[in-house]
């Protein structure tokens, strides 16, 4: 490890104990920036990276709520306002029992680079709670969201901080959160994105992350004169990102053969077609059931239980051409990565944030496959959130085709920005370095312009 990176990581680890995901995210970026900092001593003397690692503000609060039986629960709420050099803080809210300060800091840090890559004026933030919506009634989820927003509203605003959805926060939760914001603040503004279509939402926002991940893979394949047509694809997750990634894969003639949730994964050798995807959408978005029901409904497929704490995830052991991890962080470890490479997977486009462990990333990069890291490949979601903010400011809505067209242009621009930055800093074809460098430089230059704040 380079001396500067080693010293920086020693400091980060000491100052932020027990936050392994945050350390992992910072280390990856710091390693990519070695030659940038060598060529730009002004970034080093202004301690730009050190300032980017320290959140501008962290809000942590109590979220008390009452369940349907009248019992009182207490959860913890967070909002990490990481960096506002290029625009208001922007990033999702995650409701999942695994949520803690370190996980949200890693997500907020990644978001700064991702938002910068989108070409839109958005700073980085992230938030959420350790609340588990699974198995809760709509009324319970509503009461939780209302309690959460009663505190969060003090810290956000359309020109300050604009949250969106993430794991466990979809259209239903955004609706309850928006309703409570409006009630308390007495203002109808674009304070959240991912809103319903009749009250300020943008067409294509629900689809954007999943579609964008596939558009990014398409761009990567085009550099080798190839396309997604006929490609066999592994997809993990079965939530928002996974569903729309599969929808776009079907449209482009690829064959998705897996999906998963926290209980396990299904393998369908015949491919998940539009009818099977409609079943998954109903199962996950309406009935809120488990993915094993897919195998009960479609007998040619199989269900396998999984546990991400085990030494490998069998979903990644099926031979395929492409992989789209769309569930959660660190779902592909070094062993999984080695298996995928042995099975000739040569495209990995990440829908989830940091789904591949550091050792797994090293293997993909060393093998020179087309590896698109999450902060570039999944930026389509926040990009369309940025377009939702623009439409809200204009009090106007674009057509579906117009938003989709803009999304495709943004994903192509992100792809070229990554390749161009990687080339300029002697790492041709390395999308990890390219995304980190391109995302960093825009924020770094803006921070230099704005003085020591
Ligand atoms: P959803 O809540 O809609 O779906 C998440 C999916 O991942 C579910 O299938 C869930 O299973 C599974 N999952 C979650 N945690 C775990 C875990 N610990 N182990 C195994 N499976 C798990 O979330 P999204 O689809 O919105 O988000 C998925 C990923 O994409 C996340 O990493 C998120 O940060 C990232 N992302 C999302 C964006 C968006 O616009 N929504 C934008 C950019 C990135 P189960 O149903 O059992 O909970």
Short mmCIF file of C-alpha atoms and ligand atoms in Angstrom, two decimals:
data_model
loop_
_atom_site.label_atom_id
_atom_site.label_comp_id
_atom_site.label_asym_id
_atom_site.label_seq_id
_atom_site.Cartn_x
_atom_site.Cartn_y
_atom_site.Cartn_z
CA UNK A 1 0.00 0.00 0.00
CA UNK A 2 1.23 3.51 -0.86
CA UNK A 3 2.58 5.47 2.19
CA UNK A 4 0.04 8.26 1.92
CA UNK A 5 -2.85 5.77 1.70
CA UNK A 6 -1.46 3.77 4.64
CA UNK A 7 -1.20 6.88 6.84
CA UNK A 8 -4.65 8.05 5.79
CA UNK A 9 -6.20 4.65 6.53
CA UNK A 10 -4.54 4.49 9.92
CA UNK A 11 -6.16 7.79 10.78
CA UNK A 12 -9.56 6.83 9.32
CA UNK A 13 -9.60 3.53 11.19
CA UNK A 14 -8.62 5.14 14.49
CA UNK A 15 -11.16 7.95 14.16
CA UNK A 16 -14.01 5.78 12.92
CA UNK A 17 -13.73 2.52 14.86
CA UNK A 18 -16.02 -0.42 14.11
CA UNK A 19 -17.03 0.92 10.70
CA UNK A 20 -15.50 -1.68 8.34
CA UNK A 21 -17.67 -0.83 5.33
CA UNK A 22 -16.69 2.84 5.62
CA UNK A 23 -12.99 1.90 5.81
CA UNK A 24 -13.43 -0.34 2.75
CA UNK A 25 -15.06 2.43 0.69
CA UNK A 26 -12.47 5.06 1.67
CA UNK A 27 -9.51 2.75 1.00
CA UNK A 28 -10.72 1.91 -2.48
CA UNK A 29 -11.07 5.59 -3.37
CA UNK A 30 -7.74 6.58 -1.76
CA UNK A 31 -5.91 3.88 -3.72
CA UNK A 32 -7.43 5.10 -6.99
CA UNK A 33 -6.35 8.67 -6.26
CA UNK A 34 -2.63 8.10 -5.68
CA UNK A 35 -1.53 9.42 -9.07
CA UNK A 36 -4.13 12.24 -9.00
CA UNK A 37 -2.76 13.52 -5.69
CA UNK A 38 0.82 13.19 -6.99
CA UNK A 39 0.02 15.28 -10.04
CA UNK A 40 -2.12 17.78 -8.10
CA UNK A 41 -0.28 18.86 -4.94
CA UNK A 42 -2.92 21.59 -4.48
CA UNK A 43 -5.47 18.88 -3.57
CA UNK A 44 -3.08 17.44 -1.03
CA UNK A 45 -2.13 20.76 0.60
CA UNK A 46 -5.82 21.76 0.87
CA UNK A 47 -6.45 18.33 2.41
CA UNK A 48 -9.35 17.76 0.04
CA UNK A 49 -9.58 13.99 0.50
CA UNK A 50 -9.29 14.28 4.30
CA UNK A 51 -12.15 16.81 4.27
CA UNK A 52 -14.26 14.62 1.97
CA UNK A 53 -13.90 11.73 4.40
CA UNK A 54 -15.30 13.78 7.28
CA UNK A 55 -19.09 14.25 6.94
CA UNK A 56 -20.20 17.89 6.95
CA UNK A 57 -22.87 16.88 9.44
CA UNK A 58 -24.28 13.71 11.05
CA UNK A 59 -27.75 13.72 12.55
CA UNK A 60 -28.76 10.80 14.77
CA UNK A 61 -32.13 10.66 16.44
CA UNK A 62 -34.69 8.61 18.33
CA UNK A 63 -37.67 7.25 16.40
CA UNK A 64 -40.39 6.02 18.79
CA UNK A 65 -43.52 4.40 17.36
CA UNK A 66 -46.44 2.19 18.41
CA UNK A 67 -47.26 -1.16 16.78
CA UNK A 68 -50.73 -2.54 16.02
CA UNK A 69 -50.87 -4.23 19.42
CA UNK A 70 -50.14 -0.97 21.27
CA UNK A 71 -46.52 -1.85 22.17
CA UNK A 72 -43.96 0.94 22.01
CA UNK A 73 -40.80 0.50 19.88
CA UNK A 74 -37.69 2.66 19.67
CA UNK A 75 -35.53 2.75 16.56
CA UNK A 76 -32.57 4.88 15.64
CA UNK A 77 -32.72 7.37 12.75
CA UNK A 78 -29.76 8.85 10.85
CA UNK A 79 -28.96 11.37 8.18
CA UNK A 80 -25.38 11.76 7.00
CA UNK A 81 -24.86 15.07 5.17
CA UNK A 82 -21.55 14.21 3.59
CA UNK A 83 -20.63 16.85 1.03
CA UNK A 84 -22.44 19.85 -0.47
CA UNK A 85 -19.66 21.28 -2.68
CA UNK A 86 -21.59 20.81 -5.93
CA UNK A 87 -25.23 20.91 -4.79
CA UNK A 88 -27.71 20.07 -2.03
CA UNK A 89 -27.10 16.78 -0.21
CA UNK A 90 -28.79 13.98 -2.13
CA UNK A 91 -29.03 10.26 -1.44
CA UNK A 92 -31.42 7.58 -0.29
CA UNK A 93 -32.92 6.43 2.98
CA UNK A 94 -32.43 2.78 3.94
CA UNK A 95 -34.73 0.95 6.38
CA UNK A 96 -33.10 -2.36 7.28
CA UNK A 97 -32.11 -4.00 10.61
CA UNK A 98 -28.43 -3.97 9.53
CA UNK A 99 -28.36 -0.15 9.29
CA UNK A 100 -25.76 1.55 11.48
CA UNK A 101 -23.59 4.65 11.35
CA UNK A 102 -20.71 2.96 9.50
CA UNK A 103 -22.89 1.51 6.75
CA UNK A 104 -24.59 4.86 6.15
CA UNK A 105 -21.25 6.68 6.13
CA UNK A 106 -19.93 4.29 3.47
CA UNK A 107 -23.06 4.85 1.41
CA UNK A 108 -22.92 8.65 1.85
CA UNK A 109 -19.23 8.71 0.88
CA UNK A 110 -19.87 6.66 -2.28
CA UNK A 111 -22.83 8.89 -3.08
CA UNK A 112 -20.62 11.99 -3.31
CA UNK A 113 -18.63 10.44 -6.19
CA UNK A 114 -21.67 8.93 -7.85
CA UNK A 115 -23.63 12.18 -7.84
CA UNK A 116 -20.64 14.04 -9.23
CA UNK A 117 -20.43 11.50 -12.08
CA UNK A 118 -24.07 12.08 -13.10
CA UNK A 119 -23.12 15.57 -14.40
CA UNK A 120 -26.00 17.01 -12.32
CA UNK A 121 -25.57 19.50 -9.43
CA UNK A 122 -26.06 17.21 -6.43
CA UNK A 123 -24.00 16.82 -3.27
CA UNK A 124 -23.91 13.53 -1.35
CA UNK A 125 -25.85 12.24 1.64
CA UNK A 126 -27.51 9.09 2.95
CA UNK A 127 -29.77 8.18 5.83
CA UNK A 128 -32.14 5.65 7.24
CA UNK A 129 -32.97 3.56 10.23
CA UNK A 130 -32.49 0.10 11.74
CA UNK A 131 -36.29 -0.29 11.47
CA UNK A 132 -37.32 -3.53 9.72
CA UNK A 133 -40.44 -3.01 7.58
CA UNK A 134 -40.64 -6.75 6.84
CA UNK A 135 -43.79 -8.29 8.35
CA UNK A 136 -45.13 -4.90 9.47
CA UNK A 137 -48.60 -3.73 8.47
CA UNK A 138 -49.11 -0.65 6.29
CA UNK A 139 -50.36 1.20 9.39
CA UNK A 140 -47.22 0.34 11.34
CA UNK A 141 -44.99 1.43 8.45
CA UNK A 142 -46.97 4.68 8.22
CA UNK A 143 -46.61 5.41 11.94
CA UNK A 144 -42.89 4.70 11.78
CA UNK A 145 -42.41 6.96 8.71
CA UNK A 146 -44.37 9.76 10.39
CA UNK A 147 -42.27 9.57 13.52
CA UNK A 148 -39.05 9.42 11.45
CA UNK A 149 -40.03 12.48 9.38
CA UNK A 150 -41.17 14.47 12.42
CA UNK A 151 -37.50 14.77 13.32
CA UNK A 152 -35.89 14.56 9.87
CA UNK A 153 -37.89 17.54 8.51
CA UNK A 154 -35.77 19.92 10.59
CA UNK A 155 -32.67 18.96 8.63
CA UNK A 156 -33.85 18.65 5.01
CA UNK A 157 -35.38 20.89 2.34
CA UNK A 158 -35.53 21.21 -1.45
CA UNK A 159 -32.38 23.40 -1.48
CA UNK A 160 -30.65 21.73 1.48
CA UNK A 161 -30.98 17.97 1.47
CA UNK A 162 -33.27 15.86 -0.73
CA UNK A 163 -33.59 12.19 0.36
CA UNK A 164 -34.90 9.34 -1.83
CA UNK A 165 -35.51 5.58 -1.44
CA UNK A 166 -33.07 2.70 -0.96
CA UNK A 167 -33.38 -0.78 0.57
CA UNK A 168 -36.71 -0.99 2.42
CA UNK A 169 -37.83 2.45 1.25
CA UNK A 170 -39.98 2.34 -1.90
CA UNK A 171 -43.01 4.23 -3.17
CA UNK A 172 -45.14 3.40 -0.13
CA UNK A 173 -42.61 4.74 2.37
CA UNK A 174 -41.79 7.85 0.28
CA UNK A 175 -45.54 8.59 0.25
CA UNK A 176 -45.88 8.43 4.02
CA UNK A 177 -42.68 10.44 4.52
CA UNK A 178 -43.79 13.13 2.06
CA UNK A 179 -47.26 13.35 3.61
CA UNK A 180 -45.79 13.97 7.05
CA UNK A 181 -43.24 16.52 5.75
CA UNK A 182 -46.00 18.49 4.05
CA UNK A 183 -48.14 18.39 7.14
CA UNK A 184 -45.44 19.57 9.54
CA UNK A 185 -43.68 22.13 7.30
CA UNK A 186 -46.87 23.24 5.49
CA UNK A 187 -45.11 23.33 2.13
CA UNK A 188 -45.56 21.29 -1.05
CA UNK A 189 -42.01 21.11 -2.41
CA UNK A 190 -39.67 18.61 -4.03
CA UNK A 191 -38.08 17.63 -0.72
CA UNK A 192 -37.99 13.92 -1.60
CA UNK A 193 -37.55 12.10 -4.89
CA UNK A 194 -39.16 8.85 -5.93
CA UNK A 195 -42.55 10.50 -5.36
CA UNK A 196 -45.82 9.20 -6.82
CA UNK A 197 -46.56 10.27 -10.36
CA UNK A 198 -49.59 12.41 -9.40
CA UNK A 199 -47.72 14.38 -6.74
CA UNK A 200 -44.43 15.44 -8.28
CA UNK A 201 -42.75 12.16 -9.18
CA UNK A 202 -40.86 11.63 -12.41
CA UNK A 203 -41.70 9.00 -14.97
CA UNK A 204 -38.92 6.35 -15.17
CA UNK A 205 -37.69 7.06 -11.59
CA UNK A 206 -38.75 3.59 -10.34
CA UNK A 207 -37.08 1.98 -13.36
CA UNK A 208 -34.01 4.22 -13.47
CA UNK A 209 -31.43 2.35 -11.38
CA UNK A 210 -32.17 -1.05 -12.92
CA UNK A 211 -32.38 0.30 -16.48
CA UNK A 212 -29.21 2.35 -15.90
CA UNK A 213 -27.21 -0.68 -14.74
CA UNK A 214 -28.12 -2.47 -17.95
CA UNK A 215 -27.37 0.62 -20.10
CA UNK A 216 -23.95 0.76 -18.43
CA UNK A 217 -23.30 -2.90 -19.29
CA UNK A 218 -24.39 -2.18 -22.86
CA UNK A 219 -21.86 0.67 -23.09
CA UNK A 220 -19.08 -1.54 -21.69
CA UNK A 221 -19.90 -4.33 -24.15
CA UNK A 222 -19.93 -1.88 -27.05
CA UNK A 223 -16.23 -1.12 -26.38
CA UNK A 224 -15.60 -4.74 -27.47
CA UNK A 225 -18.04 -4.58 -30.36
CA UNK A 226 -20.45 -6.81 -28.42
CA UNK A 227 -24.04 -6.51 -27.14
CA UNK A 228 -26.36 -8.01 -24.55
CA UNK A 229 -28.30 -10.01 -27.11
CA UNK A 230 -28.34 -13.68 -26.15
CA UNK A 231 -26.18 -13.16 -23.05
CA UNK A 232 -26.88 -15.35 -20.02
CA UNK A 233 -27.12 -13.14 -16.92
CA UNK A 234 -26.96 -13.70 -13.16
CA UNK A 235 -29.03 -11.17 -11.21
CA UNK A 236 -29.19 -10.97 -7.41
CA UNK A 237 -31.85 -9.25 -5.31
CA UNK A 238 -35.52 -9.10 -6.27
CA UNK A 239 -36.34 -5.56 -5.18
CA UNK A 240 -36.58 -2.34 -7.12
CA UNK A 241 -33.18 -2.45 -8.82
CA UNK A 242 -33.21 -6.17 -9.68
CA UNK A 243 -36.76 -6.07 -11.09
CA UNK A 244 -36.08 -3.28 -13.57
CA UNK A 245 -32.66 -4.62 -14.48
CA UNK A 246 -34.39 -7.87 -15.52
CA UNK A 247 -37.09 -5.91 -17.40
CA UNK A 248 -34.44 -4.12 -19.46
CA UNK A 249 -32.43 -7.32 -19.99
CA UNK A 250 -35.52 -9.02 -21.42
CA UNK A 251 -36.13 -6.02 -23.70
CA UNK A 252 -32.54 -6.16 -25.00
CA UNK A 253 -32.68 -9.89 -25.73
CA UNK A 254 -30.60 -11.14 -22.79
CA UNK A 255 -31.58 -14.05 -20.54
CA UNK A 256 -31.68 -13.51 -16.76
CA UNK A 257 -31.54 -16.85 -14.94
CA UNK A 258 -31.38 -15.95 -11.21
CA UNK A 259 -32.97 -13.68 -8.58
CA UNK A 260 -32.60 -13.67 -4.80
CA UNK A 261 -33.74 -12.24 -1.50
CA UNK A 262 -32.34 -12.50 2.01
CA UNK A 263 -33.62 -16.08 2.35
CA UNK A 264 -32.09 -17.56 -0.82
CA UNK A 265 -32.08 -17.52 -4.60
CA UNK A 266 -33.93 -19.03 -7.52
CA UNK A 267 -32.31 -20.45 -10.63
CA UNK A 268 -34.45 -20.64 -13.74
CA UNK A 269 -32.50 -22.22 -16.62
CA UNK A 270 -35.29 -21.28 -19.07
CA UNK A 271 -34.85 -17.60 -18.26
CA UNK A 272 -37.10 -15.11 -16.47
CA UNK A 273 -39.52 -13.83 -19.11
CA UNK A 274 -42.00 -10.95 -18.89
CA UNK A 275 -44.74 -13.12 -17.39
CA UNK A 276 -42.45 -14.52 -14.69
CA UNK A 277 -41.16 -11.02 -13.93
CA UNK A 278 -44.75 -9.80 -13.50
CA UNK A 279 -45.20 -12.59 -10.93
CA UNK A 280 -42.05 -11.44 -9.07
CA UNK A 281 -43.24 -7.81 -9.06
CA UNK A 282 -46.59 -8.79 -7.63
CA UNK A 283 -44.94 -11.12 -5.09
CA UNK A 284 -42.39 -8.54 -3.89
CA UNK A 285 -44.21 -5.23 -4.27
CA UNK A 286 -47.79 -6.17 -3.37
CA UNK A 287 -47.87 -9.44 -1.47
CA UNK A 288 -44.42 -8.83 0.06
CA UNK A 289 -43.65 -12.57 -0.05
CA UNK A 290 -40.43 -14.61 -0.30
CA UNK A 291 -38.63 -15.51 -3.53
CA UNK A 292 -38.99 -19.25 -2.86
CA UNK A 293 -42.60 -18.91 -4.10
CA UNK A 294 -41.15 -18.43 -7.61
CA UNK A 295 -39.88 -22.01 -7.62
CA UNK A 296 -43.26 -23.26 -6.37
CA UNK A 297 -45.01 -21.39 -9.21
CA UNK A 298 -42.51 -22.27 -11.98
CA UNK A 299 -41.40 -25.90 -11.45
CA UNK A 300 -38.56 -25.80 -14.01
CA UNK A 301 -36.74 -23.52 -11.55
CA UNK A 302 -35.09 -24.33 -8.22
CA UNK A 303 -34.82 -22.49 -4.91
CA UNK A 304 -31.66 -22.67 -2.78
CA UNK A 305 -31.36 -21.22 0.70
CA UNK A 306 -28.40 -18.89 1.18
CA UNK A 307 -26.64 -17.10 3.96
CA UNK A 308 -24.34 -14.22 3.05
CA UNK A 309 -22.17 -14.88 6.09
CA UNK A 310 -21.10 -18.23 4.56
CA UNK A 311 -17.81 -18.49 2.68
CA UNK A 312 -19.47 -18.32 -0.74
CA UNK A 313 -22.79 -17.44 -2.33
CA UNK A 314 -23.92 -20.29 -4.65
CA UNK A 315 -25.92 -17.90 -6.83
CA UNK A 316 -22.62 -16.80 -8.40
CA UNK A 317 -21.54 -20.35 -9.26
CA UNK A 318 -23.84 -20.73 -12.29
CA UNK A 319 -22.07 -20.38 -15.64
CA UNK A 320 -23.05 -17.11 -17.36
CA UNK A 321 -21.72 -14.21 -19.42
CA UNK A 322 -22.81 -11.28 -17.26
CA UNK A 323 -23.57 -10.58 -13.60
CA UNK A 324 -25.76 -7.86 -12.12
CA UNK A 325 -25.48 -7.87 -8.30
CA UNK A 326 -28.54 -5.87 -7.18
CA UNK A 327 -29.10 -6.86 -3.52
CA UNK A 328 -26.66 -5.48 -0.97
CA UNK A 329 -23.04 -4.72 -0.01
CA UNK A 330 -20.36 -7.45 0.01
CA UNK A 331 -22.56 -10.12 -1.58
CA UNK A 332 -19.68 -11.23 -3.88
CA UNK A 333 -16.50 -12.24 -2.03
CA UNK A 334 -13.09 -13.25 -3.40
CA UNK A 335 -14.15 -16.89 -3.73
CA UNK A 336 -17.33 -15.98 -5.59
CA UNK A 337 -15.33 -13.68 -7.88
CA UNK A 338 -12.86 -16.49 -8.65
CA UNK A 339 -15.73 -18.89 -9.42
CA UNK A 340 -17.35 -16.34 -11.72
CA UNK A 341 -14.10 -15.79 -13.61
CA UNK A 342 -13.55 -19.55 -13.91
CA UNK A 343 -17.08 -19.78 -15.35
CA UNK A 344 -16.22 -17.12 -17.96
CA UNK A 345 -18.37 -14.29 -16.60
CA UNK A 346 -16.83 -11.28 -18.36
CA UNK A 347 -19.26 -8.44 -17.57
CA UNK A 348 -20.13 -7.31 -14.03
CA UNK A 349 -22.35 -4.24 -13.73
CA UNK A 350 -23.18 -3.39 -10.11
CA UNK A 351 -26.74 -2.35 -9.25
CA UNK A 352 -26.12 -2.55 -5.51
CA UNK A 353 -23.67 -0.31 -3.69
CA UNK A 354 -20.28 -2.00 -3.07
CA UNK A 355 -21.66 -5.53 -3.64
CA UNK A 356 -18.15 -6.88 -4.29
CA UNK A 357 -15.58 -7.20 -1.49
CA UNK A 358 -12.20 -5.46 -1.97
CA UNK A 359 -10.50 -8.80 -2.79
CA UNK A 360 -13.25 -9.62 -5.28
CA UNK A 361 -12.78 -6.25 -7.00
CA UNK A 362 -9.03 -6.89 -7.24
CA UNK A 363 -9.70 -10.16 -9.03
CA UNK A 364 -12.12 -8.61 -11.53
CA UNK A 365 -9.75 -5.74 -12.28
CA UNK A 366 -6.72 -8.04 -12.61
CA UNK A 367 -8.66 -10.29 -15.00
CA UNK A 368 -9.45 -7.22 -17.15
CA UNK A 369 -13.10 -8.12 -17.48
CA UNK A 370 -15.71 -5.40 -18.05
CA UNK A 371 -16.26 -4.50 -14.41
CA UNK A 372 -18.54 -1.49 -13.76
CA UNK A 373 -18.45 -0.47 -10.08
CA UNK A 374 -21.72 0.58 -8.41
CA UNK A 375 -20.88 4.23 -8.10
CA UNK A 376 -20.84 4.48 -11.89
CA UNK A 377 -23.13 1.66 -12.99
CA UNK A 378 -26.01 2.35 -10.58
CA UNK A 379 -25.93 6.14 -10.87
CA UNK A 380 -29.02 6.12 -13.11
CA UNK A 381 -31.33 6.18 -10.07
CA UNK A 382 -29.92 9.33 -8.57
CA UNK A 383 -29.58 10.85 -12.04
CA UNK A 384 -33.33 10.55 -12.62
CA UNK A 385 -33.84 11.83 -9.06
CA UNK A 386 -31.88 14.89 -10.23
CA UNK A 387 -34.21 15.11 -13.23
CA UNK A 388 -37.18 14.84 -10.84
CA UNK A 389 -35.78 17.82 -8.89
CA UNK A 390 -35.42 19.78 -12.15
CA UNK A 391 -39.03 18.99 -13.15
CA UNK A 392 -40.27 19.98 -9.68
CA UNK A 393 -38.46 23.32 -9.92
CA UNK A 394 -40.08 23.98 -13.28
CA UNK A 395 -43.45 22.61 -12.07
CA UNK A 396 -43.49 20.55 -15.24
CA UNK A 397 -43.23 16.85 -16.20
CA UNK A 398 -41.36 15.33 -19.08
CA UNK A 399 -42.70 12.37 -21.05
CA UNK A 400 -41.45 8.87 -20.37
CA UNK A 401 -39.44 8.77 -23.60
CA UNK A 402 -37.76 12.08 -22.80
CA UNK A 403 -36.65 10.96 -19.32
CA UNK A 404 -35.47 7.59 -20.63
CA UNK A 405 -33.53 9.30 -23.41
CA UNK A 406 -31.84 11.61 -20.87
CA UNK A 407 -31.05 8.60 -18.68
CA UNK A 408 -29.38 6.80 -21.60
CA UNK A 409 -27.32 9.88 -22.43
CA UNK A 410 -26.25 10.28 -18.79
CA UNK A 411 -25.21 6.61 -18.52
CA UNK A 412 -23.21 6.90 -21.76
CA UNK A 413 -21.57 10.11 -20.46
CA UNK A 414 -20.68 8.46 -17.14
CA UNK A 415 -19.19 5.54 -19.04
CA UNK A 416 -17.02 7.80 -21.20
CA UNK A 417 -16.01 9.96 -18.21
CA UNK A 418 -14.77 6.83 -16.42
CA UNK A 419 -12.80 5.60 -19.44
CA UNK A 420 -11.35 9.04 -20.14
CA UNK A 421 -10.20 9.61 -16.53
CA UNK A 422 -8.73 6.10 -16.33
CA UNK A 423 -6.80 6.67 -19.54
CA UNK A 424 -5.54 10.10 -18.39
CA UNK A 425 -4.20 8.65 -15.15
CA UNK A 426 -2.51 5.58 -16.67
CA UNK A 427 -5.14 2.97 -15.82
CA UNK A 428 -6.74 2.32 -19.23
CA UNK A 429 -9.94 0.29 -19.09
CA UNK A 430 -10.07 0.40 -15.29
CA UNK A 431 -13.59 1.63 -14.47
CA UNK A 432 -12.91 1.58 -10.71
CA UNK A 433 -10.09 4.11 -10.94
CA UNK A 434 -11.92 5.99 -13.67
CA UNK A 435 -15.11 6.43 -11.61
CA UNK A 436 -13.23 7.43 -8.47
CA UNK A 437 -11.00 9.92 -10.29
CA UNK A 438 -13.71 11.53 -12.44
CA UNK A 439 -16.10 11.76 -9.47
CA UNK A 440 -13.39 13.16 -7.20
CA UNK A 441 -11.97 15.87 -9.45
CA UNK A 442 -15.19 17.79 -9.97
CA UNK A 443 -15.89 17.88 -6.23
CA UNK A 444 -12.25 18.63 -5.39
CA UNK A 445 -12.09 21.60 -7.79
CA UNK A 446 -15.36 22.95 -6.37
CA UNK A 447 -14.01 22.62 -2.82
CA UNK A 448 -10.85 24.49 -3.81
CA UNK A 449 -13.00 27.30 -5.27
CA UNK A 450 -15.07 27.56 -2.09
CA UNK A 451 -12.21 27.88 0.42
CA UNK A 452 -11.61 25.99 3.64
CA UNK A 453 -15.16 25.16 4.72
P1 LIG B 1 -35.13 -3.19 -2.24
O1 LIG B 1 -35.41 -3.07 -0.79
O2 LIG B 1 -36.19 -2.88 -3.21
O3 LIG B 1 -34.58 -4.65 -2.56
C1 LIG B 1 -33.43 -5.15 -1.93
C2 LIG B 1 -33.26 -6.60 -2.33
O4 LIG B 1 -32.02 -7.07 -1.82
C3 LIG B 1 -34.33 -7.50 -1.76
O5 LIG B 1 -34.51 -8.57 -2.63
C4 LIG B 1 -33.70 -7.93 -0.45
O6 LIG B 1 -34.21 -9.15 0.05
C5 LIG B 1 -32.26 -8.11 -0.85
N1 LIG B 1 -31.41 -7.89 0.33
C6 LIG B 1 -31.32 -6.77 1.08
N2 LIG B 1 -30.45 -6.94 2.09
C7 LIG B 1 -29.98 -8.20 1.96
C8 LIG B 1 -29.06 -8.97 2.69
N3 LIG B 1 -28.43 -8.48 3.78
N4 LIG B 1 -28.82 -10.24 2.27
C9 LIG B 1 -29.44 -10.75 1.17
N5 LIG B 1 -30.33 -10.04 0.43
C10 LIG B 1 -30.59 -8.81 0.82
O7 LIG B 1 -33.83 -2.26 -2.48
P2 LIG B 1 -33.26 -1.70 -3.84
O8 LIG B 1 -33.53 -2.63 -4.95
O9 LIG B 1 -33.68 -0.29 -3.95
O10 LIG B 1 -31.68 -1.67 -3.51
C11 LIG B 1 -30.81 -2.75 -3.82
C12 LIG B 1 -29.38 -2.25 -3.86
O11 LIG B 1 -29.27 -1.22 -4.86
C13 LIG B 1 -28.87 -1.61 -2.57
O12 LIG B 1 -27.49 -1.86 -2.44
C14 LIG B 1 -29.06 -0.13 -2.82
O13 LIG B 1 -28.20 0.69 -2.03
C15 LIG B 1 -28.69 -0.05 -4.29
N6 LIG B 1 -29.20 1.13 -4.99
C16 LIG B 1 -30.53 1.41 -5.05
C17 LIG B 1 -30.97 2.51 -5.73
C18 LIG B 1 -32.41 2.79 -5.91
O14 LIG B 1 -32.73 3.69 -6.70
N7 LIG B 1 -33.33 2.08 -5.28
C19 LIG B 1 -30.03 3.45 -6.36
C20 LIG B 1 -28.65 3.01 -6.32
C21 LIG B 1 -28.27 1.91 -5.64
P3 LIG B 1 -35.48 -9.15 1.04
O15 LIG B 1 -36.66 -8.97 0.16
O16 LIG B 1 -35.41 -10.47 1.72
O17 LIG B 1 -35.26 -8.01 1.98
#
